[in-house]
Amino acid sequence: MQILADSAKFDERYTFGVLADTLSMYPQLQSAAHYVRSVRHQLEKEGLTTVHEEFPVLVSGVPFTASTMEGQTTEGRKHFRGLFTTFLFGYILSFDVEGPSERRLNDLVATLVHFEGTAAPRMGNPPK
């Protein structure tokens, strides 16, 4: 799923993607940081520059691993892309966010992501 805010004002434009995949399909994955690093390297091959390598961050009380990259629009304006990933209930859950600044990326994740309940959801695979 992807949300696109295509405002006439560059500072108000953003995309917010929600990606989910079954963790069992990737038995070689050692951690969310391993996944983020792999995606970051692919994005570097596509021309983005790493601003921040993998770092831990809480998103709505749930531990995620994130990375921030920088690129340019076709008009030559600087834009940022953040990948926020966790393993949750046997899935790889990622938020792929693009915007005009790092601060905007963080604000979007803080504003748009809310996990229900009072306690953080269980991490990793569900019990068998």
MMTF fields as JSON, N, C-alpha, C and O atoms, coordinates in Angstrom:
{
  "mmtfVersion": "1.0.0",
  "mmtfProducer": "UNKNOWN",
  "numBonds": 511,
  "numAtoms": 512,
  "numGroups": 128,
  "numChains": 1,
  "numModels": 1,
  "chainsPerModel": [1],
  "groupsPerChain": [128],
  "chainIdList": ["A"],
  "bondAtomList": [4, 2, 8, 6, 12, 10, 16, 14, 20, 18, 24, 22, 28, 26, 32, 30, 36, 34, 40, 38, 44, 42, 48, 46, 52, 50, 56, 54, 60, 58, 64, 62, 68, 66, 72, 70, 76, 74, 80, 78, 84, 82, 88, 86, 92, 90, 96, 94, 100, 98, 104, 102, 108, 106, 112, 110, 116, 114, 120, 118, 124, 122, 128, 126, 132, 130, 136, 134, 140, 138, 144, 142, 148, 146, 152, 150, 156, 154, 160, 158, 164, 162, 168, 166, 172, 170, 176, 174, 180, 178, 184, 182, 188, 186, 192, 190, 196, 194, 200, 198, 204, 202, 208, 206, 212, 210, 216, 214, 220, 218, 224, 222, 228, 226, 232, 230, 236, 234, 240, 238, 244, 242, 248, 246, 252, 250, 256, 254, 260, 258, 264, 262, 268, 266, 272, 270, 276, 274, 280, 278, 284, 282, 288, 286, 292, 290, 296, 294, 300, 298, 304, 302, 308, 306, 312, 310, 316, 314, 320, 318, 324, 322, 328, 326, 332, 330, 336, 334, 340, 338, 344, 342, 348, 346, 352, 350, 356, 354, 360, 358, 364, 362, 368, 366, 372, 370, 376, 374, 380, 378, 384, 382, 388, 386, 392, 390, 396, 394, 400, 398, 404, 402, 408, 406, 412, 410, 416, 414, 420, 418, 424, 422, 428, 426, 432, 430, 436, 434, 440, 438, 444, 442, 448, 446, 452, 450, 456, 454, 460, 458, 464, 462, 468, 466, 472, 470, 476, 474, 480, 478, 484, 482, 488, 486, 492, 490, 496, 494, 500, 498, 504, 502, 508, 506],
  "bondOrderList": [1, 1, 1, 1, 1, 1, 1, 1, 1, 1, 1, 1, 1, 1, 1, 1, 1, 1, 1, 1, 1, 1, 1, 1, 1, 1, 1, 1, 1, 1, 1, 1, 1, 1, 1, 1, 1, 1, 1, 1, 1, 1, 1, 1, 1, 1, 1, 1, 1, 1, 1, 1, 1, 1, 1, 1, 1, 1, 1, 1, 1, 1, 1, 1, 1, 1, 1, 1, 1, 1, 1, 1, 1, 1, 1, 1, 1, 1, 1, 1, 1, 1, 1, 1, 1, 1, 1, 1, 1, 1, 1, 1, 1, 1, 1, 1, 1, 1, 1, 1, 1, 1, 1, 1, 1, 1, 1, 1, 1, 1, 1, 1, 1, 1, 1, 1, 1, 1, 1, 1, 1, 1, 1, 1, 1, 1, 1],
  "groupList": [{"groupName": "MET", "atomNameList": ["N", "CA", "C", "O"], "elementList": ["N", "C", "C", "O"], "formalChargeList": [0, 0, 0, 0], "bondAtomList": [1, 0, 2, 1, 3, 2], "bondOrderList": [1, 1, 2], "singleLetterCode": "M", "chemCompType": "L-PEPTIDE LINKING"}, {"groupName": "GLN", "atomNameList": ["N", "CA", "C", "O"], "elementList": ["N", "C", "C", "O"], "formalChargeList": [0, 0, 0, 0], "bondAtomList": [1, 0, 2, 1, 3, 2], "bondOrderList": [1, 1, 2], "singleLetterCode": "Q", "chemCompType": "L-PEPTIDE LINKING"}, {"groupName": "ILE", "atomNameList": ["N", "CA", "C", "O"], "elementList": ["N", "C", "C", "O"], "formalChargeList": [0, 0, 0, 0], "bondAtomList": [1, 0, 2, 1, 3, 2], "bondOrderList": [1, 1, 2], "singleLetterCode": "I", "chemCompType": "L-PEPTIDE LINKING"}, {"groupName": "LEU", "atomNameList": ["N", "CA", "C", "O"], "elementList": ["N", "C", "C", "O"], "formalChargeList": [0, 0, 0, 0], "bondAtomList": [1, 0, 2, 1, 3, 2], "bondOrderList": [1, 1, 2], "singleLetterCode": "L", "chemCompType": "L-PEPTIDE LINKING"}, {"groupName": "ALA", "atomNameList": ["N", "CA", "C", "O"], "elementList": ["N", "C", "C", "O"], "formalChargeList": [0, 0, 0, 0], "bondAtomList": [1, 0, 2, 1, 3, 2], "bondOrderList": [1, 1, 2], "singleLetterCode": "A", "chemCompType": "L-PEPTIDE LINKING"}, {"groupName": "ASP", "atomNameList": ["N", "CA", "C", "O"], "elementList": ["N", "C", "C", "O"], "formalChargeList": [0, 0, 0, 0], "bondAtomList": [1, 0, 2, 1, 3, 2], "bondOrderList": [1, 1, 2], "singleLetterCode": "D", "chemCompType": "L-PEPTIDE LINKING"}, {"groupName": "SER", "atomNameList": ["N", "CA", "C", "O"], "elementList": ["N", "C", "C", "O"], "formalChargeList": [0, 0, 0, 0], "bondAtomList": [1, 0, 2, 1, 3, 2], "bondOrderList": [1, 1, 2], "singleLetterCode": "S", "chemCompType": "L-PEPTIDE LINKING"}, {"groupName": "LYS", "atomNameList": ["N", "CA", "C", "O"], "elementList": ["N", "C", "C", "O"], "formalChargeList": [0, 0, 0, 0], "bondAtomList": [1, 0, 2, 1, 3, 2], "bondOrderList": [1, 1, 2], "singleLetterCode": "K", "chemCompType": "L-PEPTIDE LINKING"}, {"groupName": "PHE", "atomNameList": ["N", "CA", "C", "O"], "elementList": ["N", "C", "C", "O"], "formalChargeList": [0, 0, 0, 0], "bondAtomList": [1, 0, 2, 1, 3, 2], "bondOrderList": [1, 1, 2], "singleLetterCode": "F", "chemCompType": "L-PEPTIDE LINKING"}, {"groupName": "GLU", "atomNameList": ["N", "CA", "C", "O"], "elementList": ["N", "C", "C", "O"], "formalChargeList": [0, 0, 0, 0], "bondAtomList": [1, 0, 2, 1, 3, 2], "bondOrderList": [1, 1, 2], "singleLetterCode": "E", "chemCompType": "L-PEPTIDE LINKING"}, {"groupName": "ARG", "atomNameList": ["N", "CA", "C", "O"], "elementList": ["N", "C", "C", "O"], "formalChargeList": [0, 0, 0, 0], "bondAtomList": [1, 0, 2, 1, 3, 2], "bondOrderList": [1, 1, 2], "singleLetterCode": "R", "chemCompType": "L-PEPTIDE LINKING"}, {"groupName": "TYR", "atomNameList": ["N", "CA", "C", "O"], "elementList": ["N", "C", "C", "O"], "formalChargeList": [0, 0, 0, 0], "bondAtomList": [1, 0, 2, 1, 3, 2], "bondOrderList": [1, 1, 2], "singleLetterCode": "Y", "chemCompType": "L-PEPTIDE LINKING"}, {"groupName": "THR", "atomNameList": ["N", "CA", "C", "O"], "elementList": ["N", "C", "C", "O"], "formalChargeList": [0, 0, 0, 0], "bondAtomList": [1, 0, 2, 1, 3, 2], "bondOrderList": [1, 1, 2], "singleLetterCode": "T", "chemCompType": "L-PEPTIDE LINKING"}, {"groupName": "GLY", "atomNameList": ["N", "CA", "C", "O"], "elementList": ["N", "C", "C", "O"], "formalChargeList": [0, 0, 0, 0], "bondAtomList": [1, 0, 2, 1, 3, 2], "bondOrderList": [1, 1, 2], "singleLetterCode": "G", "chemCompType": "PEPTIDE LINKING"}, {"groupName": "VAL", "atomNameList": ["N", "CA", "C", "O"], "elementList": ["N", "C", "C", "O"], "formalChargeList": [0, 0, 0, 0], "bondAtomList": [1, 0, 2, 1, 3, 2], "bondOrderList": [1, 1, 2], "singleLetterCode": "V", "chemCompType": "L-PEPTIDE LINKING"}, {"groupName": "PRO", "atomNameList": ["N", "CA", "C", "O"], "elementList": ["N", "C", "C", "O"], "formalChargeList": [0, 0, 0, 0], "bondAtomList": [1, 0, 2, 1, 3, 2], "bondOrderList": [1, 1, 2], "singleLetterCode": "P", "chemCompType": "L-PEPTIDE LINKING"}, {"groupName": "HIS", "atomNameList": ["N", "CA", "C", "O"], "elementList": ["N", "C", "C", "O"], "formalChargeList": [0, 0, 0, 0], "bondAtomList": [1, 0, 2, 1, 3, 2], "bondOrderList": [1, 1, 2], "singleLetterCode": "H", "chemCompType": "L-PEPTIDE LINKING"}, {"groupName": "ASN", "atomNameList": ["N", "CA", "C", "O"], "elementList": ["N", "C", "C", "O"], "formalChargeList": [0, 0, 0, 0], "bondAtomList": [1, 0, 2, 1, 3, 2], "bondOrderList": [1, 1, 2], "singleLetterCode": "N", "chemCompType": "L-PEPTIDE LINKING"}],
  "groupTypeList": [0, 1, 2, 3, 4, 5, 6, 4, 7, 8, 5, 9, 10, 11, 12, 8, 13, 14, 3, 4, 5, 12, 3, 6, 0, 11, 15, 1, 3, 1, 6, 4, 4, 16, 11, 14, 10, 6, 14, 10, 16, 1, 3, 9, 7, 9, 13, 3, 12, 12, 14, 16, 9, 9, 8, 15, 14, 3, 14, 6, 13, 14, 15, 8, 12, 4, 6, 12, 0, 9, 13, 1, 12, 12, 9, 13, 10, 7, 16, 8, 10, 13, 3, 8, 12, 12, 8, 3, 8, 13, 11, 2, 3, 6, 8, 5, 14, 9, 13, 15, 6, 9, 10, 10, 3, 17, 5, 3, 14, 4, 12, 3, 14, 16, 8, 9, 13, 12, 4, 4, 15, 10, 0, 13, 17, 15, 15, 7],
  "groupIdList": [1, 2, 3, 4, 5, 6, 7, 8, 9, 10, 11, 12, 13, 14, 15, 16, 17, 18, 19, 20, 21, 22, 23, 24, 25, 26, 27, 28, 29, 30, 31, 32, 33, 34, 35, 36, 37, 38, 39, 40, 41, 42, 43, 44, 45, 46, 47, 48, 49, 50, 51, 52, 53, 54, 55, 56, 57, 58, 59, 60, 61, 62, 63, 64, 65, 66, 67, 68, 69, 70, 71, 72, 73, 74, 75, 76, 77, 78, 79, 80, 81, 82, 83, 84, 85, 86, 87, 88, 89, 90, 91, 92, 93, 94, 95, 96, 97, 98, 99, 100, 101, 102, 103, 104, 105, 106, 107, 108, 109, 110, 111, 112, 113, 114, 115, 116, 117, 118, 119, 120, 121, 122, 123, 124, 125, 126, 127, 128],
  "secStructList": [7, 3, 3, 3, 3, 7, 7, 1, 1, 4, 4, 4, 7, 3, 3, 3, 3, 3, 3, 3, 3, 3, 4, 4, 4, 7, 6, 6, 7, 7, 7, 2, 2, 2, 2, 2, 2, 2, 2, 2, 2, 2, 2, 2, 2, 6, 6, 7, 3, 3, 3, 3, 3, 3, 3, 3, 3, 3, 3, 6, 6, 3, 3, 3, 3, 3, 3, 3, 3, 3, 3, 3, 7, 6, 6, 1, 7, 3, 3, 3, 3, 3, 3, 3, 3, 3, 3, 3, 6, 6, 3, 3, 3, 3, 3, 3, 3, 3, 3, 1, 1, 2, 2, 2, 2, 2, 2, 2, 2, 2, 2, 2, 7, 7, 7, 7, 1, 1, 1, 7, 7, 7, 5, 1, 1, 7, 7, 7],
  "xCoordList": [0.835, 0.0, 0.896, 1.931, 0.497, 1.275, 0.35, -0.676, 0.747, 0.039, 0.899, 2.105, 0.296, 1.022, 0.355, -0.833, 1.126, 0.636, 1.357, 2.508, 0.679, 1.283, 0.845, 0.049, 1.373, 1.031, 1.784, 2.843, 1.244, 1.936, 3.191, 4.156, 3.176, 4.332, 5.266, 4.85, 6.527, 7.491, 7.626, 7.722, 7.635, 7.828, 6.669, 6.796, 5.544, 4.396, 4.217, 3.311, 5.066, 4.967, 5.607, 6.627, 4.988, 5.596, 4.952, 3.87, 5.632, 5.038, 5.263, 6.272, 4.321, 4.409, 3.941, 2.756, 4.872, 4.544, 4.578, 5.423, 3.662, 3.635, 3.915, 3.183, 4.984, 5.398, 5.374, 5.817, 4.861, 4.859, 5.198, 4.733, 6.007, 6.378, 6.512, 6.779, 6.331, 6.419, 7.875, 8.705, 8.182, 9.546, 10.079, 11.273, 9.216, 9.662, 10.181, 10.867, 9.873, 10.37, 11.842, 12.471, 12.388, 13.764, 14.52, 14.892, 14.753, 15.393, 16.818, 17.339, 17.456, 18.822, 18.874, 19.946, 17.743, 17.738, 18.104, 17.533, 19.058, 19.51, 18.817, 18.683, 18.375, 17.775, 17.121, 17.309, 16.355, 15.784, 16.899, 16.776, 17.985, 19.123, 19.722, 20.111, 19.794, 20.294, 19.411, 19.921, 18.102, 17.151, 17.305, 17.393, 17.339, 17.46, 18.772, 18.799, 19.842, 21.148, 21.083, 21.605, 20.449, 20.325, 19.536, 19.945, 18.422, 17.614, 18.393, 18.365, 19.087, 19.874, 20.935, 21.127, 21.623, 22.645, 22.028, 22.627, 20.846, 20.155, 19.801, 19.953, 19.336, 18.981, 20.217, 20.142, 21.351, 22.603, 22.97, 23.451, 22.742, 23.009, 22.104, 22.455, 20.94, 19.995, 20.278, 19.559, 21.33, 21.746, 21.522, 21.918, 20.9, 20.717, 22.006, 22.806, 22.194, 23.356, 22.899, 21.887, 23.633, 23.278, 23.607, 24.728, 22.624, 22.801, 23.072, 24.008, 22.243, 22.402, 22.259, 21.241, 23.3, 23.197, 22.201, 21.601, 22.026, 21.011, 21.127, 22.209, 19.978, 19.926, 18.603, 17.598, 18.59, 17.347, 16.447, 16.928, 15.146, 14.179, 12.872, 12.504, 12.181, 10.86, 9.805, 9.82, 8.89, 7.765, 6.503, 6.189, 5.786, 4.576, 4.835, 3.998, 6.006, 6.358, 6.945, 7.253, 7.106, 7.629, 9.042, 9.261, 10.008, 11.373, 11.472, 11.04, 12.039, 12.298, 13.773, 14.47, 14.245, 15.555, 15.299, 14.471, 16.009, 15.789, 17.096, 18.181, 16.968, 18.092, 17.552, 16.405, 18.378, 17.968, 18.911, 20.13, 18.323, 19.086, 18.668, 17.614, 19.503, 19.254, 19.388, 20.239, 18.543, 18.606, 18.168, 18.019, 17.962, 17.498, 16.291, 16.191, 15.381, 14.229, 14.697, 15.839, 13.826, 14.169, 14.415, 15.081, 13.878, 14.104, 15.389, 15.726, 16.112, 17.371, 17.23, 18.201, 16.049, 15.84, 16.187, 15.908, 16.798, 17.171, 15.908, 15.0, 15.864, 14.791, 15.384, 16.491, 14.629, 15.107, 14.18, 12.991, 14.771, 13.999, 14.416, 15.603, 13.439, 13.709, 13.039, 11.915, 13.739, 13.172, 13.153, 14.192, 11.982, 11.77, 11.238, 10.175, 11.967, 11.608, 11.634, 12.471, 10.678, 10.659, 10.156, 9.559, 10.4, 9.806, 8.634, 8.802, 7.456, 6.256, 5.312, 4.881, 4.985, 4.029, 4.387, 3.495, 5.681, 6.106, 6.201, 6.354, 6.112, 6.211, 7.36, 7.785, 7.852, 8.762, 7.854, 7.232, 7.78, 6.943, 7.846, 8.706, 7.648, 8.476, 7.612, 6.56, 8.093, 7.52, 8.591, 9.703, 8.253, 9.15, 8.63, 7.587, 9.366, 8.874, 9.794, 11.016, 9.204, 9.976, 9.417, 8.205, 10.32, 9.892, 11.035, 12.155, 10.752, 11.728, 12.824, 13.807, 12.668, 13.68, 13.636, 12.645, 14.723, 14.741, 13.684, 13.007, 13.549, 12.552, 11.146, 10.343, 10.858, 9.537, 9.306, 8.204, 10.343, 10.215, 9.819, 8.881, 10.55, 10.282, 8.905, 8.205, 8.51, 7.18, 6.076, 5.065, 6.269, 5.261, 5.088, 3.962, 6.194, 6.114, 5.435, 4.588, 5.807, 5.218, 3.727, 2.958, 3.322, 1.931, 1.051, -0.09, 1.566, 0.738, 0.718, -0.177, 1.688, 1.776, 1.326, 1.877, 0.317, -0.173, -0.533, -1.364, 0.093, -0.245, -1.262, -1.083, -2.324, -3.386, -2.934, -2.051, -3.535, -3.24, -2.297, -1.67, -2.208, -1.373, 0.059, 0.962, 0.281, 1.639, 2.104, 1.292, 3.392, 3.945, 3.663, 3.742, 3.334, 3.079, 4.315, 5.443, 4.081, 5.191, 6.041, 5.532, 7.338, 8.257, 8.551, 8.379, 8.991, 9.449, 8.316, 7.214, 8.6, 7.639, 6.597, 6.894, 5.364, 4.345, 4.7, 5.421, 4.21, 4.483, 3.893, 2.876, 4.557, 4.077, 3.182, 2.684],
  "yCoordList": [-1.145, 0.0, 1.229, 1.248, 2.263, 3.488, 4.692, 4.742, 5.667, 6.933, 7.969, 8.035, 8.776, 9.82, 11.153, 11.325, 12.104, 13.471, 14.315, 14.702, 14.601, 15.302, 16.759, 17.19, 17.504, 18.908, 19.777, 19.388, 20.923, 21.889, 22.411, 22.798, 22.422, 22.876, 21.698, 20.687, 21.824, 20.737, 20.283, 19.083, 21.22, 20.882, 20.089, 19.559, 19.996, 19.248, 17.901, 17.143, 17.595, 16.328, 15.196, 15.379, 14.024, 12.837, 11.587, 11.637, 10.465, 9.159, 8.337, 8.494, 7.464, 6.589, 5.212, 5.001, 4.282, 2.927, 1.969, 2.092, 1.017, -0.036, -1.343, -1.733, -2.014, -3.261, -4.376, -4.186, -5.527, -6.687, -7.93, -8.107, -8.78, -10.037, -11.094, -10.769, -12.335, -13.43, -13.678, -13.931, -13.607, -13.798, -15.187, -15.344, -16.182, -17.554, -17.712, -18.691, -16.778, -16.826, -16.417, -16.591, -15.876, -15.386, -15.978, -15.24, -17.287, -17.928, -17.428, -17.588, -16.825, -16.323, -15.003, -14.595, -14.336, -13.05, -13.256, -14.105, -12.474, -12.573, -11.565, -11.79, -10.445, -9.373, -8.354, -8.383, -7.457, -6.351, -5.47, -4.938, -5.313, -4.51, -5.136, -4.421, -6.46, -7.171, -6.877, -6.636, -6.894, -6.601, -5.16, -4.909, -4.211, -2.795, -2.543, -1.806, -3.146, -2.984, -3.471, -2.816, -4.608, -5.167, -4.229, -3.984, -3.711, -2.78, -1.487, -0.938, -1.006, 0.234, 0.08, 0.985, -1.053, -1.282, -1.28, -0.766, -1.849, -1.838, -0.407, -0.04, 0.39, 1.779, 2.611, 3.535, 2.278, 2.957, 2.657, 3.537, 1.416, 1.057, 1.842, 2.069, 2.251, 3.032, 4.532, 5.328, 4.921, 6.32, 7.104, 8.267, 6.503, 7.219, 7.16, 6.237, 8.148, 8.229, 8.008, 8.567, 7.202, 6.937, 8.144, 8.653, 8.591, 9.658, 9.027, 9.415, 8.05, 7.332, 5.847, 5.396, 5.077, 3.628, 3.151, 3.964, 1.873, 1.279, 1.774, 1.794, 2.171, 2.633, 2.205, 2.094, 1.961, 1.564, 2.784, 3.881, 2.566, 3.633, 3.002, 1.914, 3.679, 3.226, 3.899, 5.116, 3.093, 3.609, 3.176, 1.987, 4.11, 3.826, 2.762, 1.893, 2.845, 1.938, 0.6, -0.239, 0.386, -0.877, -0.638, 0.323, -1.505, -1.335, -1.622, -2.673, -0.685, -0.803, -0.548, -0.007, -0.94, -0.541, 0.357, 0.039, 1.475, 2.436, 2.806, 2.589, 3.367, 3.923, 5.086, 5.058, 6.107, 7.28, 7.476, 7.369, 7.765, 8.013, 9.334, 9.883, 9.831, 11.113, 10.949, 10.204, 11.651, 11.644, 12.987, 13.947, 13.055, 14.285, 13.976, 12.909, 14.937, 14.815, 15.09, 15.496, 14.872, 15.17, 16.662, 17.057, 17.493, 18.94, 19.341, 20.524, 18.363, 18.646, 19.037, 19.476, 18.887, 19.203, 17.999, 16.857, 18.272, 17.22, 16.636, 17.372, 15.301, 14.652, 13.485, 13.025, 13.023, 11.977, 10.775, 10.887, 9.609, 8.375, 7.593, 7.383, 7.172, 6.397, 5.04, 4.911, 4.037, 2.7, 2.324, 2.343, 1.983, 1.615, 0.187, -0.071, -0.755, -2.171, -2.847, -2.547, -3.78, -4.638, -6.014, -6.172, -7.006, -8.33, -8.385, -8.153, -8.691, -8.624, -9.766, -9.871, -10.624, -11.717, -12.591, -13.04, -12.838, -13.693, -12.981, -13.626, -11.661, -10.867, -9.873, -9.485, -9.474, -8.337, -7.153, -7.12, -6.206, -5.026, -3.823, -3.534, -3.119, -1.95, -0.766, -0.91, 0.404, 1.662, 2.316, 2.564, 2.593, 3.222, 4.635, 4.833, 5.619, 6.992, 7.92, 7.853, 8.787, 9.785, 11.163, 11.347, 12.132, 13.5, 14.484, 14.088, 15.771, 16.817, 16.978, 17.68, 16.334, 16.468, 15.242, 14.513, 15.036, 13.94, 14.154, 13.215, 15.388, 15.694, 15.325, 14.802, 15.605, 15.278, 13.761, 13.307, 12.977, 11.517, 11.062, 10.284, 11.561, 11.174, 11.631, 10.899, 12.839, 13.345, 12.491, 12.214, 12.075, 11.245, 9.909, 9.465, 9.267, 7.973, 8.153, 7.347, 9.205, 9.442, 9.757, 9.398, 10.418, 10.833, 9.727, 9.558, 8.978, 8.021, 6.608, 5.829, 6.26, 4.877, 4.803, 5.47, 3.979, 3.737, 2.266, 1.753, 1.589, 0.208, 0.21, 0.904, -0.561, -0.626, -1.399, -2.252, -1.101, -1.821, -1.034, -0.07, -1.448, -0.726, -1.216, -0.474, -2.476, -3.026, -3.188, -3.393, -3.098, -3.306, -4.737, -5.664, -4.926, -6.284, -7.17, -6.682, -8.48, -9.432, -9.301, -9.042, -9.483, -9.411, -10.82, -11.79, -10.934, -12.209, -13.118, -12.663, -14.397, -15.387, -15.702, -15.66, -16.019, -16.425, -17.796, -18.549, -18.144, -19.465, -20.561, -20.369, -21.722, -22.846, -23.745, -24.738],
  "zCoordList": [0.0, 0.0, 0.0, 0.667, -0.753, -0.784, -0.738, -1.416, 0.088, 0.183, -0.517, -0.28, -1.376, -2.094, -1.83, -2.101, -1.298, -1.12, -2.153, -1.953, -3.264, -4.394, -4.386, -5.221, -3.436, -3.262, -4.274, -4.768, -4.569, -5.438, -4.741, -5.4, -3.402, -2.628, -2.371, -1.806, -2.785, -2.643, -1.197, -0.936, -0.249, 1.162, 1.756, 2.86, 1.05, 1.54, 0.843, 1.192, -0.133, -0.864, -0.07, 0.596, -0.154, 0.45, -0.115, -0.699, 0.065, -0.168, 1.088, 1.776, 1.377, 2.541, 2.105, 1.845, 2.027, 1.613, 2.789, 3.675, 2.796, 3.804, 3.077, 2.167, 3.492, 2.853, 3.891, 5.023, 3.509, 4.411, 3.607, 2.481, 4.198, 3.565, 4.654, 5.811, 4.291, 5.24, 5.607, 4.733, 6.876, 7.364, 7.011, 6.754, 6.996, 6.708, 5.28, 4.987, 4.391, 3.021, 2.928, 1.884, 4.015, 4.039, 5.23, 6.142, 5.244, 6.397, 6.643, 7.747, 5.636, 5.788, 6.559, 7.005, 6.72, 7.435, 8.895, 9.579, 9.36, 10.738, 11.647, 12.849, 11.059, 11.864, 10.946, 9.729, 11.54, 10.768, 10.211, 9.108, 10.966, 10.491, 9.225, 8.302, 9.185, 8.005, 6.797, 5.703, 6.984, 5.91, 5.434, 4.232, 6.371, 6.012, 5.27, 4.284, 5.737, 5.082, 3.631, 2.729, 3.413, 2.07, 1.151, 0.015, 1.632, 0.839, 0.595, -0.507, 1.623, 1.485, 0.402, -0.41, 0.383, -0.645, -2.047, -2.992, -2.174, -3.471, -3.88, -5.045, -2.938, -3.242, -3.591, -4.401, -2.976, -3.334, -4.79, -5.504, -5.229, -6.628, -7.58, -8.738, -7.08, -7.881, -7.812, -8.415, -7.075, -7.077, -5.797, -5.718, -4.793, -3.53, -2.712, -2.862, -1.853, -0.979, 0.457, 0.88, 1.204, 2.598, 3.468, 3.447, 4.227, 5.208, 6.572, 7.272, 6.941, 8.205, 7.938, 7.413, 8.308, 8.222, 9.269, 9.973, 9.372, 10.243, 11.685, 12.272, 12.236, 13.622, 14.243, 13.541, 15.564, 16.234, 16.479, 16.762, 16.364, 16.608, 17.087, 16.642, 17.983, 18.417, 17.552, 17.366, 17.026, 16.246, 16.965, 17.003, 17.527, 18.288, 19.358, 19.598, 19.995, 21.072, 20.633, 21.479, 19.33, 18.802, 18.262, 17.524, 18.621, 18.116, 16.611, 16.138, 15.882, 14.449, 14.206, 15.066, 13.03, 12.532, 11.329, 10.476, 11.263, 10.182, 9.511, 10.051, 8.33, 7.587, 6.77, 6.324, 6.574, 5.813, 4.637, 4.772, 3.478, 2.265, 1.642, 1.962, 0.755, 0.108, -1.403, -1.889, -2.125, -3.585, -4.118, -3.363, -5.422, -6.046, -6.919, -7.525, -6.966, -7.849, -9.279, -9.495, -10.238, -11.633, -11.837, -12.794, -10.938, -11.001, -10.28, -10.231, -9.718, -9.035, -7.574, -6.957, -7.014, -5.597, -4.737, -5.101, -3.592, -2.647, -2.004, -1.616, -1.897, -1.15, -0.366, -0.646, 0.616, 1.52, 1.463, 1.163, 1.763, 1.803, 3.036, 3.283, 3.795, 5.002, 4.93, 4.445, 5.416, 5.515, 6.988, 7.648, 7.506, 8.901, 8.901, 8.337, 9.53, 9.434, 10.798, 11.649, 10.983, 12.161, 11.747, 10.682, 12.596, 12.428, 13.404, 14.601, 12.889, 13.699, 13.341, 12.193, 14.31, 14.113, 12.914, 12.194, 12.687, 11.584, 10.247, 9.21, 10.261, 9.026, 9.123, 10.212, 7.953, 7.844, 7.515, 6.453, 8.406, 8.209, 8.004, 8.836, 6.888, 6.589, 6.189, 5.567, 6.569, 6.1, 5.243, 5.708, 3.997, 3.035, 2.818, 2.195, 3.339, 3.403, 2.618, 2.754, 1.798, 1.06, 1.352, 1.465, 1.472, 1.733, 1.546, 1.224, 1.749, 1.475, 2.528, 2.29, 3.697, 4.753, 5.666, 5.709, 6.386, 7.365, 8.427, 8.846, 8.856, 9.885, 9.423, 10.196, 8.151, 7.609, 7.63, 7.937, 7.303, 7.352, 8.745, 8.917, 9.742, 11.131, 11.583, 12.284, 11.186, 11.543, 10.918, 11.563, 9.666, 8.997, 9.703, 9.927, 10.054, 10.744, 12.101, 12.487, 12.817, 14.138, 14.042, 14.933, 12.98, 12.819, 12.247, 12.678, 11.288, 10.552, 11.132, 10.805, 11.989, 12.487, 13.94, 14.815, 14.174, 15.532, 15.665, 14.915, 16.62, 16.904, 18.034, 19.036, 17.874, 18.873, 20.104, 20.018, 21.238, 22.472, 23.356, 22.918, 24.583, 25.54, 25.564, 25.948, 25.151, 25.146, 23.71, 22.808, 23.5, 22.167, 21.717, 22.523, 20.44, 19.944, 20.068, 20.133, 20.1, 20.152, 18.904, 17.813, 19.076, 17.955, 17.46, 18.198, 16.221, 15.682, 15.258, 14.954, 15.243, 14.776, 15.843, 17.037, 15.409, 16.38, 16.936, 16.282, 18.133, 18.696, 17.822, 17.156, 17.838, 17.005, 17.793, 17.264]
}
